[in-house]
C-alpha angles and dihedrals in degrees: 000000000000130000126235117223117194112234101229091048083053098061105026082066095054096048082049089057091039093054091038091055092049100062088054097271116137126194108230121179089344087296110120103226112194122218125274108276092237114137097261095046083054096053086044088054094056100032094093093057090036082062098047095054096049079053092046095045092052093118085054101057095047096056090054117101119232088242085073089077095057086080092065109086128221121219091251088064108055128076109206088204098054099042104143108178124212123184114216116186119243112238114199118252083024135133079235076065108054088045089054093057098038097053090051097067090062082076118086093219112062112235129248108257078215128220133256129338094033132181125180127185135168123225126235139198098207097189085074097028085231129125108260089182156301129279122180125173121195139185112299130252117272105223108037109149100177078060107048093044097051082045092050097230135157123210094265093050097049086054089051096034108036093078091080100055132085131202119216113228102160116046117146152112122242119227132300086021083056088072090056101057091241089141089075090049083047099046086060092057079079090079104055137114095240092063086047101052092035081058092038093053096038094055109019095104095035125128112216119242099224106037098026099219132108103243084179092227119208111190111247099152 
């Protein structure tokens, strides 16, 4: 007795292990084995939607003006020793915006739009008056139990509490400023006082969708 295999399942199956082969995975013994998690294999794994979004973001590209590109820095034009960072906020329908967008498809791995409560700033040096790179924080997520449990929090006191705490989903420099390790001085940009009072003043007077009161959230985490 002979199986039927519908058509579309059948290839629909083959475009799956095209695509899964592709990205580095091998079928052994019927048993699908993923690459090994080293940066390159990372950057493999994504390359095909990083495509598809540059493809996707062509009207964007053309409106942009060439003087865009003066923003960016060359490596004759930074001075490790000199690097002086300023965080400036992203307003939506900007040219911050576009900057913002721009810069962050000079990364291999496309970057999360976020969810929520949501902050974007570029990063300046402003001893060369050029954009080192991009940091964005969201709201968190809302079951972590690694968290609560560091924290020491029940149930009750995250849903009271979690209103004061953002996640980062975009930290990063932007080349050449990459080869200088400028994404871990970045990174701790994530502790000043500007991001906390930008966030504080943002949100201070803001009435929660969901609950549809205002918990008055300071950003403490």
């Amino acid at each position: 007795m002979s199986i039927q295999i519908n058509p579309f399942e059948a290839q629909l199956k083959r475009k799956i292990r095209s695509h899964l082969r592709s990205l580095g995975y091998v079928i052994e013994d019927k048993e699908l084995i993923a690459p090994k998690l080293t940066k390159d294999n990372i950057r493999k794994l994504h390359s095909k939607q990083r495509q598809d979004i540059l493809i996707s973001k062509n009207n964007f590209f053309k409106r942009l003006k060439p003087s865009i590109f003066d923003y960016f820095a060359d490596g004759s034009s930074i001075n490790p020793k000199k690097i002086k960072p300023r965080l400036e906020i992203v307003e939506s329908g900007t040219i911050n915006a576009d900057l913002f967008n721009l810069a962050s498809f000079t990364w291999s791995i496309p970057v999360s739009t976020g969810y929520g409560r949501r902050i974007r700033f570029l990063v300046w040096d402003d001893h060369n008056g050029k954009l080192m790179g991009l940091l964005a924080i969201k709201d968190p997520a809302i079951n972590l139990k690694p968290r609560e449990e560091h924290i020491g929090w029940d149930i009750i006191t995250k849903h009271q509490k979690l209103v004061n705490v953002m996640d980062s989903y975009i930290v990063g420099s932007i080349p050449p400023y990459n080869q200088l390790l400028c994404g871990k001085l970045i990174s701790c940009l994530l502790k000043t006082i500007e991001v906390k009072d930008i966030f504080n003043k943002k949100y201070k007077n803001t009435v929660g969708i969901i609950s549809e009161k205002n918990k008055k959230p300071k950003l403490t985490l």
